[in-house]
Each structure stands twice: as structure tokens, then as C-alpha cells.
XYZ file of C-alpha atoms in Angstrom:
683
model
C 56.758 55.906 -28.849
C 56.193 57.703 -25.581
C 55.073 55.078 -23.147
C 56.921 52.470 -21.168
C 54.795 49.557 -19.951
C 57.047 47.431 -17.803
C 55.720 43.957 -17.188
C 56.835 43.103 -13.652
C 55.220 41.501 -10.672
C 56.614 44.108 -8.320
C 54.339 46.753 -9.828
C 51.344 45.527 -7.965
C 51.701 48.172 -5.297
C 50.033 51.488 -6.028
C 53.215 53.483 -5.598
C 54.760 51.709 -8.584
C 51.758 52.254 -10.858
C 52.927 55.836 -11.349
C 55.790 54.464 -13.422
C 53.260 53.199 -15.978
C 54.201 49.585 -15.627
C 52.659 46.274 -16.594
C 54.166 42.812 -16.359
C 57.334 42.506 -18.316
C 57.742 39.477 -20.535
C 60.600 38.252 -18.340
C 58.595 38.331 -15.129
C 55.934 36.284 -13.446
C 52.317 36.467 -14.531
C 50.018 38.511 -12.292
C 46.209 38.682 -12.191
C 44.722 40.271 -15.300
C 42.796 42.938 -13.400
C 46.118 44.378 -12.219
C 46.933 45.145 -15.843
C 43.896 47.398 -16.003
C 45.034 49.388 -12.978
C 48.537 49.721 -14.400
C 47.606 50.546 -17.990
C 44.851 53.020 -17.218
C 46.182 54.534 -13.998
C 45.017 58.033 -13.114
C 47.415 60.731 -14.264
C 49.344 58.337 -16.516
C 49.501 57.989 -20.277
C 47.247 55.107 -21.395
C 48.267 52.501 -24.018
C 46.696 54.350 -26.948
C 47.273 57.723 -28.593
C 45.948 60.234 -31.114
C 46.409 63.815 -32.174
C 43.894 66.638 -31.957
C 44.706 69.448 -34.380
C 48.263 68.154 -34.532
C 48.858 67.945 -30.772
C 49.637 64.478 -29.409
C 47.407 63.071 -26.667
C 50.546 62.263 -24.680
C 50.857 66.002 -24.046
C 47.394 66.540 -22.608
C 45.514 63.366 -21.693
C 47.136 63.063 -18.244
C 45.450 66.331 -17.302
C 42.020 65.239 -18.525
C 39.395 64.064 -16.076
C 39.607 60.273 -15.739
C 36.853 58.002 -14.443
C 37.117 54.238 -14.056
C 33.891 52.303 -13.523
C 33.468 48.562 -13.127
C 30.444 47.293 -15.027
C 28.222 44.267 -14.584
C 29.444 41.122 -16.276
C 27.652 37.951 -17.326
C 30.693 35.827 -16.421
C 32.751 35.533 -13.253
C 35.784 35.075 -15.499
C 35.346 38.397 -17.275
C 35.659 41.737 -15.521
C 34.279 44.715 -17.403
C 35.447 48.291 -16.994
C 34.753 51.618 -18.597
C 37.563 54.159 -18.470
C 36.537 57.655 -19.562
C 38.951 60.488 -20.367
C 37.224 63.866 -20.753
C 38.725 67.207 -21.822
C 38.654 69.960 -19.139
C 35.964 71.895 -21.021
C 33.900 68.708 -21.543
C 33.928 69.082 -25.336
C 35.645 65.778 -26.187
C 35.963 62.388 -24.546
C 37.518 58.987 -25.043
C 35.584 56.050 -23.639
C 37.679 52.917 -23.329
C 35.768 49.654 -22.888
C 38.119 47.245 -21.126
C 37.703 43.512 -20.571
C 39.875 41.616 -18.115
C 39.875 37.822 -18.469
C 40.856 36.511 -15.080
C 40.957 32.874 -16.242
C 43.499 33.585 -19.002
C 45.519 36.573 -17.828
C 44.371 38.600 -20.815
C 42.961 42.064 -21.356
C 41.259 43.782 -24.273
C 40.196 47.326 -24.986
C 38.186 49.241 -27.563
C 38.187 53.019 -27.837
C 35.192 55.229 -28.564
C 36.008 58.842 -29.428
C 33.139 61.273 -28.927
C 32.521 64.928 -29.751
C 30.386 66.115 -26.846
C 29.615 69.505 -28.368
C 26.092 69.946 -29.699
C 27.070 72.826 -32.000
C 30.704 72.521 -33.123
C 32.785 70.014 -35.033
C 35.607 68.368 -33.128
C 39.286 69.139 -33.690
C 40.916 67.168 -36.511
C 41.804 63.630 -35.373
C 44.965 62.110 -36.846
C 47.481 59.371 -36.011
C 44.809 57.429 -34.141
C 46.501 54.430 -32.538
C 44.306 51.922 -30.740
C 47.523 50.400 -29.369
C 50.625 52.437 -28.538
C 52.856 50.960 -25.846
C 56.195 49.318 -25.130
C 57.127 45.926 -23.763
C 60.084 45.994 -21.414
C 62.933 43.578 -22.014
C 64.705 43.386 -18.656
C 66.888 40.409 -19.584
C 67.959 41.929 -22.881
C 67.118 38.790 -24.871
C 65.902 39.096 -28.432
C 62.258 39.311 -29.414
C 60.885 37.004 -32.070
C 57.598 37.741 -33.766
C 55.466 34.808 -34.921
C 52.502 35.330 -37.197
C 51.121 33.895 -40.450
C 50.883 34.881 -44.062
C 47.443 35.988 -45.133
C 45.171 34.095 -47.501
C 45.672 34.555 -51.245
C 44.508 31.222 -52.705
C 48.047 29.823 -52.581
C 49.525 26.705 -51.032
C 51.525 29.070 -48.803
C 48.383 30.613 -47.284
C 48.743 30.754 -43.479
C 52.398 29.777 -43.656
C 54.271 30.671 -40.481
C 56.227 33.925 -40.528
C 59.080 33.963 -38.020
C 60.588 37.438 -37.662
C 63.612 38.007 -35.457
C 63.335 41.650 -34.405
C 66.495 43.626 -35.117
C 67.301 46.901 -33.373
C 66.025 50.101 -34.965
C 64.176 48.290 -37.759
C 60.446 48.898 -38.184
C 58.340 45.892 -39.124
C 55.146 47.118 -40.770
C 52.194 44.779 -41.352
C 49.001 45.680 -43.203
C 46.509 43.445 -45.061
C 45.672 43.781 -48.735
C 42.771 46.006 -49.812
C 40.810 46.034 -46.592
C 40.128 42.392 -45.756
C 41.884 41.739 -42.433
C 43.699 38.471 -43.246
C 44.189 38.970 -46.969
C 47.544 38.177 -48.590
C 50.045 40.405 -46.773
C 49.162 40.191 -43.072
C 47.373 38.219 -40.373
C 46.029 40.019 -37.249
C 47.266 37.501 -34.670
C 50.796 37.501 -33.226
C 52.963 35.755 -30.689
C 55.631 38.170 -29.411
C 58.108 35.755 -27.856
C 61.066 36.404 -25.615
C 62.634 32.957 -25.060
C 60.605 31.633 -22.096
C 57.575 33.931 -22.150
C 55.692 36.331 -24.339
C 52.524 38.135 -25.275
C 49.822 37.056 -27.706
C 48.777 40.237 -29.499
C 45.568 40.300 -31.566
C 43.528 42.853 -33.467
C 39.774 42.928 -33.909
C 38.879 44.986 -36.964
C 37.162 43.657 -40.082
C 38.739 46.173 -42.395
C 42.096 47.878 -42.955
C 44.492 47.793 -40.003
C 48.207 48.053 -39.460
C 50.739 46.986 -36.850
C 54.249 48.362 -36.463
C 56.892 46.670 -34.315
C 60.229 48.283 -33.461
C 62.954 47.373 -30.988
C 64.812 50.216 -29.324
C 68.503 50.381 -28.578
C 67.877 49.274 -24.971
C 65.877 46.267 -26.137
C 62.293 47.332 -25.431
C 59.735 46.559 -28.109
C 57.285 49.245 -29.176
C 53.937 48.218 -30.634
C 51.687 50.568 -32.588
C 48.444 49.493 -34.198
C 45.274 51.019 -35.532
C 43.431 51.912 -38.704
C 45.727 53.455 -41.331
C 45.474 57.038 -42.560
C 42.751 58.324 -40.257
C 42.344 62.077 -40.757
C 38.881 63.247 -39.756
C 36.761 65.413 -37.524
C 33.582 64.452 -35.695
C 30.306 66.230 -36.219
C 28.442 67.569 -33.179
C 27.606 64.679 -30.802
C 29.149 62.163 -33.188
C 31.320 59.266 -32.032
C 33.409 56.485 -33.593
C 35.080 53.300 -32.437
C 38.548 51.910 -33.133
C 39.921 48.390 -33.640
C 39.845 46.112 -30.602
C 43.219 45.287 -29.034
C 43.866 42.033 -27.174
C 46.877 41.035 -25.056
C 47.386 37.617 -23.463
C 50.505 36.844 -21.420
C 52.076 33.398 -21.400
C 55.082 31.574 -20.014
C 56.786 28.415 -21.214
C 59.758 26.924 -22.987
C 58.022 26.494 -26.353
C 56.402 29.305 -28.334
C 53.473 26.899 -28.899
C 52.782 27.201 -25.152
C 51.602 30.715 -25.957
C 49.769 29.712 -29.110
C 47.946 26.886 -27.370
C 46.964 29.107 -24.474
C 45.543 31.494 -27.055
C 43.654 28.649 -28.773
C 42.055 27.812 -25.435
C 41.256 31.490 -24.902
C 39.545 31.633 -28.305
C 37.446 28.573 -27.505
C 36.454 29.980 -24.113
C 35.801 33.614 -25.033
C 35.923 34.240 -28.785
C 33.820 31.550 -30.437
C 30.146 31.709 -31.483
C 27.681 30.702 -28.773
C 24.173 29.268 -29.115
C 20.989 30.132 -27.242
C 22.185 28.112 -24.230
C 25.501 29.923 -24.095
C 27.408 26.896 -25.337
C 29.946 27.014 -28.147
C 28.425 26.127 -31.507
C 30.150 22.941 -32.561
C 32.023 22.871 -35.891
C 29.818 20.775 -38.171
C 30.123 17.842 -40.527
C 28.917 19.247 -43.836
C 28.085 18.069 -47.317
C 27.518 19.958 -50.535
C 25.066 19.041 -53.267
C 27.298 17.168 -55.738
C 29.444 20.286 -56.210
C 30.207 22.005 -59.536
C 28.107 21.347 -62.621
C 29.710 20.302 -65.941
C 30.307 22.699 -68.843
C 28.768 25.053 -69.816
C 27.672 25.494 -66.210
C 29.762 26.582 -63.230
C 29.376 26.240 -59.475
C 25.622 25.508 -59.029
C 24.433 27.507 -62.046
C 22.566 24.511 -63.540
C 21.412 23.192 -60.201
C 17.694 22.564 -59.625
C 15.324 21.778 -56.792
C 14.742 18.237 -58.045
C 18.463 17.506 -58.280
C 19.035 18.847 -54.757
C 16.335 16.596 -53.364
C 17.757 13.633 -55.286
C 21.179 14.238 -53.746
C 19.659 14.253 -50.260
C 17.840 10.998 -50.931
C 20.991 9.436 -52.407
C 23.032 10.315 -49.353
C 20.282 9.020 -47.089
C 20.287 5.752 -49.037
C 23.980 5.243 -48.277
C 23.810 6.634 -44.732
C 26.078 9.586 -45.420
C 23.697 12.298 -44.270
C 25.797 15.111 -42.772
C 24.881 17.442 -39.944
C 24.611 20.354 -42.381
C 23.731 20.367 -46.087
C 25.470 23.298 -47.756
C 24.045 25.054 -50.837
C 26.647 27.318 -52.383
C 26.492 30.118 -54.968
C 24.292 30.453 -58.096
C 20.856 29.506 -56.743
C 19.529 33.061 -57.304
C 18.001 34.891 -60.241
C 20.380 35.667 -63.087
C 22.913 32.962 -62.217
C 21.418 30.167 -64.331
C 24.035 30.112 -67.092
C 22.300 27.335 -69.039
C 19.430 29.706 -69.857
C 21.317 32.925 -70.531
C 22.305 33.933 -67.000
C 25.469 35.853 -66.129
C 27.150 33.327 -63.811
C 27.100 33.349 -60.042
C 29.805 36.002 -59.771
C 28.007 38.595 -61.902
C 24.523 38.096 -60.468
C 24.932 39.105 -56.832
C 22.501 41.732 -55.632
C 19.332 39.843 -56.613
C 18.625 37.615 -53.637
C 15.631 35.697 -54.951
C 15.612 32.028 -55.856
C 15.693 31.364 -59.589
C 12.053 30.492 -60.310
C 12.909 28.348 -63.334
C 15.127 26.059 -61.263
C 13.552 26.469 -57.808
C 9.809 26.948 -58.360
C 9.132 26.508 -54.621
C 11.969 28.737 -53.514
C 14.450 26.920 -51.280
C 11.819 25.685 -48.835
C 11.291 22.324 -50.558
C 15.000 21.526 -50.287
C 15.054 22.622 -46.649
C 12.088 20.399 -45.871
C 13.823 17.353 -47.378
C 17.028 18.118 -45.505
C 15.146 18.523 -42.226
C 13.217 15.303 -42.838
C 16.503 13.435 -42.650
C 17.635 15.156 -39.466
C 20.135 17.589 -40.985
C 20.348 21.394 -41.058
C 20.336 23.588 -44.162
C 22.974 26.256 -44.892
C 22.841 28.667 -47.849
C 25.484 30.906 -49.460
C 25.011 34.665 -49.809
C 27.260 37.582 -50.664
C 25.087 40.516 -49.593
C 27.767 43.204 -49.465
C 28.857 42.944 -53.094
C 26.296 44.211 -55.627
C 26.728 43.724 -59.356
C 25.582 46.209 -61.966
C 21.956 45.786 -63.121
C 21.012 43.526 -60.203
C 17.855 44.196 -58.207
C 19.564 46.168 -55.415
C 21.527 48.145 -58.002
C 18.334 49.161 -59.798
C 16.139 49.798 -56.773
C 18.570 51.403 -54.311
C 21.530 53.032 -56.069
C 21.729 55.553 -53.215
C 22.931 52.754 -50.912
C 25.897 51.759 -53.056
C 29.587 52.617 -52.798
C 31.481 52.900 -56.079
C 35.046 52.448 -57.265
C 35.451 54.221 -60.598
C 33.913 52.350 -63.520
C 33.920 48.936 -61.856
C 30.687 46.943 -62.353
C 31.036 45.842 -58.731
C 29.529 47.965 -55.951
C 29.361 47.709 -52.182
C 26.123 47.841 -50.270
C 27.037 50.557 -47.784
C 26.433 48.984 -44.387
C 27.434 52.309 -42.879
C 24.141 53.686 -44.183
C 21.653 52.815 -41.434
C 18.808 52.540 -43.938
C 20.702 49.992 -46.031
C 21.776 48.030 -42.954
C 18.228 47.925 -41.545
C 16.839 46.832 -44.905
C 19.383 44.026 -45.192
C 18.690 42.764 -41.681
C 14.950 42.673 -42.311
C 15.251 41.129 -45.768
C 17.651 38.363 -44.748
C 15.742 37.438 -41.593
C 12.525 37.115 -43.565
C 14.260 35.103 -46.276
C 15.741 32.686 -43.741
C 12.361 32.102 -42.110
C 10.426 31.748 -45.356
C 12.899 29.266 -46.809
C 13.700 27.194 -43.731
C 17.389 28.162 -43.638
C 19.206 27.135 -40.460
C 22.723 28.443 -41.087
C 24.137 31.324 -43.073
C 27.222 31.285 -45.286
C 28.528 34.816 -45.857
C 31.073 35.368 -48.621
C 32.899 38.570 -49.590
C 34.847 38.416 -52.848
C 36.138 41.949 -53.181
C 38.720 44.242 -51.580
C 36.639 47.042 -50.015
C 39.243 49.711 -49.208
C 39.111 51.512 -52.617
C 35.332 51.841 -52.258
C 35.668 53.271 -48.761
C 38.369 55.735 -49.758
C 36.409 56.961 -52.787
C 33.383 57.769 -50.598
C 35.205 59.737 -47.884
C 34.312 63.425 -47.640
C 37.029 66.099 -47.433
C 38.767 66.065 -44.036
C 36.813 62.915 -43.112
C 39.334 60.303 -44.256
C 38.574 56.905 -42.763
C 34.986 57.679 -41.760
C 33.360 55.545 -44.472
C 35.344 52.492 -43.399
C 34.588 53.036 -39.711
C 30.853 53.331 -40.327
C 30.897 50.338 -42.681
C 32.644 48.075 -40.171
C 30.309 49.235 -37.398
C 27.371 48.430 -39.692
C 28.772 44.989 -40.496
C 28.891 44.148 -36.790
C 25.376 45.521 -36.282
C 24.128 43.320 -39.141
C 25.785 40.133 -37.887
C 24.748 40.789 -34.291
C 21.133 41.301 -35.388
C 21.173 37.931 -37.163
C 22.626 36.250 -34.097
C 19.988 37.841 -31.890
C 17.135 36.782 -34.188
C 18.565 33.281 -34.753
C 20.722 32.471 -31.703
C 21.411 28.885 -32.802
C 22.448 29.883 -36.316
C 26.031 29.260 -37.385
C 27.462 32.055 -39.521
C 30.123 30.725 -41.888
C 32.791 33.358 -42.516
C 34.088 33.081 -46.064
C 35.780 35.914 -47.936
C 37.355 34.374 -51.029
C 38.329 31.748 -48.504
C 39.915 32.925 -45.256
C 40.521 36.632 -45.928
C 38.350 37.952 -43.122
C 39.854 36.496 -39.972
C 40.183 38.877 -37.038
C 39.195 38.878 -33.393
C 35.797 40.507 -34.021
C 34.815 38.109 -36.811
C 35.791 34.913 -35.015
C 33.557 36.116 -32.169
C 30.581 36.057 -34.511
C 31.361 33.400 -37.102
C 33.314 30.299 -38.026
C 35.320 29.673 -41.229
C 34.132 26.447 -42.857
C 36.149 27.118 -46.037
C 39.517 28.549 -45.072
C 41.029 29.235 -48.505
C 40.180 29.155 -52.212
C 43.478 27.444 -53.052
C 42.941 24.752 -55.715
C 39.599 23.481 -54.452
C 40.132 20.159 -52.713
C 43.871 19.880 -53.472
C 45.188 17.770 -50.574
C 48.717 19.175 -50.231
C 47.300 22.698 -49.964
C 44.869 21.547 -47.311
C 47.634 19.948 -45.262
C 49.630 23.195 -45.329
C 46.644 25.337 -44.391
C 45.703 23.068 -41.507
C 49.309 23.074 -40.317
C 49.601 26.869 -40.343
C 46.198 28.220 -39.357
C 45.728 25.758 -36.503
C 48.747 27.214 -34.734
C 46.583 30.231 -33.888
C 42.902 29.437 -34.488
C 41.204 26.214 -33.372
C 38.037 26.490 -35.473
C 38.200 26.125 -39.237
C 37.237 23.766 -42.013
C 37.671 22.816 -45.626
C 36.236 20.229 -47.975
C 37.266 17.244 -50.026
C 36.128 16.498 -53.574
C 37.936 13.190 -54.037
C 37.025 9.843 -52.540
C 40.407 8.498 -51.461
C 41.951 8.281 -48.023
C 44.849 10.669 -48.743
C 42.380 13.416 -49.692
C 39.815 12.785 -46.986
C 42.454 12.817 -44.259
C 44.073 15.925 -45.732
C 40.726 17.678 -45.203
C 40.405 16.785 -41.532
C 40.077 19.700 -39.149
C 37.608 20.882 -36.520
C 34.961 21.216 -39.275
C 34.720 18.907 -42.278
C 32.871 18.888 -45.603
C 32.318 16.478 -48.501
C 31.684 17.935 -51.965
C 32.234 14.986 -54.275
C 29.874 13.091 -56.533
C 27.221 10.736 -55.222
C 26.115 9.583 -58.680
C 28.204 7.939 -61.383
C 31.167 5.625 -61.616
C 33.711 8.025 -60.155
C 31.925 7.935 -56.822
C 33.175 5.731 -54.006
C 30.540 6.013 -51.344
C 32.224 3.443 -49.107
C 35.257 5.731 -48.776
C 32.952 8.610 -47.856
C 31.133 6.484 -45.300
C 34.468 5.632 -43.712
C 35.729 9.229 -43.901
C 32.650 10.594 -42.163
C 32.907 7.927 -39.481
C 36.588 8.717 -38.980
C 35.878 12.450 -38.652
C 33.134 11.801 -36.082
C 35.556 9.690 -34.062
C 38.425 12.184 -34.185
C 36.739 15.598 -34.297
C 37.118 16.416 -30.607
C 40.908 16.203 -30.835
C 41.031 19.253 -33.101
C 39.761 21.379 -30.204
C 42.751 20.384 -28.073
C 46.283 21.739 -28.142
C 48.018 21.775 -31.516
C 51.666 21.100 -32.313
C 53.413 21.311 -35.701
C 55.836 18.368 -35.841
C 57.775 18.955 -39.070
C 59.307 22.336 -38.410
C 58.694 25.956 -39.317
C 60.145 25.950 -42.824
C 58.365 25.920 -46.184
C 56.367 22.684 -46.449
C 54.517 23.415 -49.685
C 56.593 21.174 -51.972
C 55.478 17.699 -53.066
C 58.673 15.943 -51.953
C 58.232 16.490 -48.213
C 56.554 14.939 -45.217
C 54.195 17.006 -43.087
C 52.881 15.984 -39.662
C 51.035 17.544 -36.747
C 49.728 16.542 -33.331
C 46.449 17.311 -31.576
C 46.731 16.758 -27.827
C 44.065 16.659 -25.131
C 46.251 17.408 -22.129
C 43.502 16.824 -19.564
C 42.760 13.262 -20.694
C 46.212 12.371 -21.995
C 44.845 11.390 -25.401
C 45.404 12.706 -28.891
C 46.332 11.990 -32.472
C 49.289 12.363 -34.786
C 48.463 12.913 -38.474
C 51.291 12.386 -40.975
C 51.357 12.733 -44.748
C 53.990 11.412 -47.134
C 53.752 13.621 -50.214
C 53.587 12.196 -53.798
C 57.240 12.875 -54.683
C 58.782 12.005 -51.339
C 61.396 9.218 -51.419
C 61.743 8.562 -47.670
C 59.380 5.880 -46.292
C 59.736 6.926 -42.651
C 59.625 10.052 -40.529
C 60.738 10.598 -36.946
C 58.672 13.108 -34.981
C 58.979 14.336 -31.414
C 55.609 14.483 -29.693
C 54.745 17.362 -27.370
C 52.689 17.978 -24.254
C 52.955 14.440 -22.825
C 53.664 13.240 -19.313
C 57.242 11.914 -19.490
C 56.652 9.372 -16.713
C 53.369 8.031 -18.063
C 52.807 5.105 -20.392
C 50.817 5.638 -23.572
C 49.057 3.137 -25.793
C 49.278 3.987 -29.506
C 47.179 2.611 -32.352
C 47.666 3.221 -36.058
C 44.131 3.506 -37.454
C 45.103 1.499 -40.551
C 46.759 -1.392 -38.712
C 45.303 -3.943 -36.349
C 48.030 -3.487 -33.764
C 48.947 -1.344 -30.794
C 52.155 -0.520 -28.992
C 53.086 1.055 -25.686
C 55.697 3.706 -25.003
C 56.532 6.184 -22.292
C 55.877 9.859 -22.743
C 59.612 10.487 -22.448
C 60.438 8.160 -25.346
C 57.666 9.593 -27.547
C 58.936 13.095 -26.934
C 62.475 11.965 -27.809
C 61.421 10.474 -31.118
C 58.676 8.335 -32.648
C 58.983 6.757 -36.103
C 56.096 6.787 -38.571
C 56.348 4.447 -41.554
C 54.427 4.784 -44.823
C 55.538 2.422 -47.577
C 54.077 4.405 -50.457
C 54.202 8.044 -51.519
C 50.919 9.955 -51.451
C 49.716 8.248 -48.307
C 48.542 9.292 -44.854
C 48.671 7.846 -41.364
C 46.732 8.704 -38.236
C 47.984 7.405 -34.912
C 45.697 7.704 -31.907
C 47.194 7.555 -28.421
C 45.812 7.310 -24.903
C 47.492 7.671 -21.548
C 47.199 4.482 -19.544
C 45.797 4.749 -16.048
C 48.169 3.950 -13.215
């Protein structure tokens, strides 16, 4: 690590910029645009690095021509810059797109490396680090790294990882097989230093890594990028790198940083509609999910049954905002008549004519008649052997040995253009309002197998660029469309994807299992405010375990096992409480493992501006303690609050100070849930 980025308020003068300084985590916060001047100062080493033919950029980039241009911005809160570093002979350049968020004291940058020669290949590019900098630790206190486990269909998905950084140890994080939040890593971090810190995030929907190391003097080096890049650029060719985001915070609780980041995500990294407003997380319902044996998922589902479900829900006034049709509606997935199951039929994106003689339009029309929107599941990137795309366009497919699974190569501009055109036409013809995109395969082996000699990493780069081009084209064509980001449940979270999509199904862990859902809500909400899951069981413990910013019901609406009154109440409760999940979030039962069935788990959602919020508490099935004491957060100590347990016809009053010292929640029976709503009383 070559660079020293000191984070100190005294660096605001130009004479101190030559020391390559930023704000240190011990110092006061300064305006975000000052970070740009400090990080990308003329004649100084910027916060990224790479090698050209084995020579580190730290040895030559200070002598390159540097140009900094401010660009037009659509928002007064976002300053846009372009910083260009060009080799003396003009043959190679690095264009750094920089965003400065003045309302959140945050900056982001994305690199574009370009071979400017029209006749020659570039030098070999290796050790490409989108982030390469140090945080200064002037007080000498210890750094603690907070992040989450990735998703792997386990109850421990999104469990908090608290890492106390020890001197001279390298902490390496990298997700599993190319999905950015899969199993082994999560691309969002809080780097905390007692009373302040930096939220560090990565935007790259593929393989990434982050290395953290504390030096002997206490500074923390951060390196991040795409692993194992070793490539040259063809004449006039360019590539981009992962996006890097830094947000500085101060406070006595590490959740001060996390909650500031949640607000930042809502303001600047959430899908927007045609009016520029954030698309609201929806109340969803499936179509009586999961057929009986010998069927699976929706493999025996028909148009008539779908329309009957809509009418049934209308009869009992449980029409959602979005009806959600999941996998197996397409040709080849009808297992009752010899199909291959939903998983082995992807790549033929045509409605099964035997089950849906009118395509999906008839279902959409019924859904729209009752005032709801229609969302449909696709998995366009994965192509199974002998499907339509496999047979008609084998030249567009990436392979991994003898696997029957293939990837539609979105890095191939012909394939990407075809997919955009096909999907847009399909949406319009079938009346589809929202798009559910799944991705049930680890892509990195496919990318690696397709790389040409001395072009290692190029297939992945082009693929990820193509993925963004595809999603952006859909958003441009259908600006009010919500894109649901599902990748085996929650394995594709990163800064670029949350910009474009929203996860309505955050993990595949034991579909509808309430204890899992409590854990996932508890962990993921510490970083990301928008997510959802679904309940399959009509009892209060399950429906409350599924509460989050988005909500879905997948249970039966026919038969004796149904309890439509519970669902009516659950939907009404979600509608009443949904806005709280966009407020600040506080875990109330500690940072330890909460996956066991003998524990309590509780969290708080707090609207600091209005002084209102909720506490949700769950007594697990094997817990023997009928009460739990929690300490609420983010309240006004001098104010008086009125609290109401939603299950009891009574209220109580307490000061903010007493609630933050300890508040007792009582649940007489195991496997039960309480929600307490509170409001600050006016003076």
C-alpha cells in the first residue's frame, strides 16, 4: 500500500492537499466535494492503482496529464466530476467518474481504462485495484470491521460479522462463484473507529474482493477490485471497474453509521419511477404457491386456476398491490404432461400453450381489473440444454465443461440486444407490469472458461457491463417497472444492483420458515432498507416474522387449511406499519448468533423526524423466559412517548430516557410475537 489518505479537517487548504490527505476517521466531517480535491489532487497518487507491463501506476501516474472537469448534474445534492489521467504519449488513459454527495458527505468513483491507440494493443494490465488507499488512525484506537455473511439458504444468512482488526493481519473477503453477496462475503462494510467511521461499499455484480490490513502505526489499508485481472486492451478498447463508495459518519453507536447509510441508499441508490420518486416496496401475493405432487413450483398451474385465485382473493378483500407469478409458466416446465421441471426448462421463454392458451395476457387482464399489478418470474441468463435459445443461438452461450447449464453471454452485444427486444415485446404483449429476475447459478467458472489467452477477466467485465445495459434498457422502456432482484434468494446484492432493482425474496432458506425470516430481517436491515420475503402460513407468528419493507403472501386461498381472516389482518397490519421499515433500524438483542430456537429476537424501527416507531419482538418456540428487557435507541430522552401493544387494548406512557434504559416485553407463550407502536407526545 503506497498511499496515505489522512482524514482531517485541517487539510482543506490547498497547501495541505499535497500530502494526499482526506478526513481522518478521528476528525470532523468536511464537505464531500473537498474529498474529491484531496483524493484526486494534481501531481498526487489517486486512490486506485494498477500495473502496466509489471510497472505500478504509483511510479508513473503523478507525471501523467491530469484534467478535472465538473459535469452537469440533475440534482443539487450530487456533484459530478470527470478526472482524466493520460499517458505523456497519449496512448493510454484512465477516466475516473466521480460523484460527490453533498447531502451525505459521501463520494463514489468508477474507473474506465482506455487504450487510445488505433493500431496497437495496450500494455498488459494486472493488479487492477479500483480502491487502494489508507485510512489514518491519529488516535491509535482499534478498527472494527462490521459486515454480513452472504446468502447461502441458511438461517445464518446475513448474520453480522464483527471483525476486530489486528496488526499485520490481512482480512480477505470474496464472494462465492461470482454472485456478489453469495455465501462468503457481502459488499457493504462499516469501518468503525470508536466514535466515527467510514461506510465502504462496492458496486460490481460479479466477482470482487476486498482486503483490509492494519499497519504497525495503526493506519488501515483498503484494497478492492476484481480478482485476477490480467489482460490487454485492443486498439481503442476500454473497460470499467467496480464502483467504490465511501460515506463518513460520526456517532457513539456503530448503527449511527449504518443508519446514515440506509438513508443514503433511500435517497440515492433506490429505483426511481418516471416522476423521479422512489418506487415503493409492494404488498405482494402469489397464486396459491407450490402445486402438490407430482408437480413442483407452478408446473401444474393453469390460466383458469390463476384467474380463480384472483377472484377468490377479491371475494375476501385480500387483493395485493402486486400479483406475483413465479417459475414454471413456460414451455417444457409442465411436469404433469412430461415436462422437465421449471429448473431444467429455462431458455424457452414462451407461455406453455397447454396451460396458458391465451399467453399470460388473460391473467394480467384479471389482475388489472381488480386494481393490482402483475409481476412475472424469468431467469434469462441461465439457458438449459435443448431449450429454444440453446438450439437457435448456441453462438451466444458460455459453457462450463459438460454442464447442461449455459449462460447467455450478455457481453455479446448481439445477444444483449436480442434479449432487450424480446423481453420488452413480451412484457407489452402479455400486460406485465413488473419483472422478477432470478439467477440460480454461479457464473465465474463460465466467465473464466471463455477468457482468451492474456485476456483474463475480460469475459466477466463485458458480461457485467452487458447486464447493466440490459437492466437500464428495461428501466428506460418501462420507467415505472419494479425489477425484483432474486438470485437464489439474495445472492446478488451490491451497490449497482440496488440502484436498479429491489429484492422481494431475500433468501431461499426454508421457504416461509419464521425463525429464518426473523434472522434475515435482523441482519440485512442493518445495511439495506429495502427487502422482502413471504409467508406461507396463516398464523400471527409467521405473518409478523415476514414483515419488512416489502411483504408477500403465498399461502392457500382454497381448502380447510386456509385462514383468510388471518391474512386479512396481516395485510392490514403491514399497510399500517410499512412506513416504519424505511426509518432507522436498531437490533435490540445483540450481535451474537440468534439462529437457535431457544432465544428471543427483537428489533426497532424508528422515525426520528416524527418521534414514532415500532418494536417487534419474537419469543422462539423453545424459549423458557416469558419476558425480555430491551433498550430502545434514537429517542429524545426528555420527551414523553405513548406506547401501544397492538395485541392489547391498553397504552402506557414513558420518557425517552426510561425507554432507553430498559423496557420490558412480556409474551406468556413460546412461539409468539409482539409489536409495540410508540409515538412522541407533543409538548
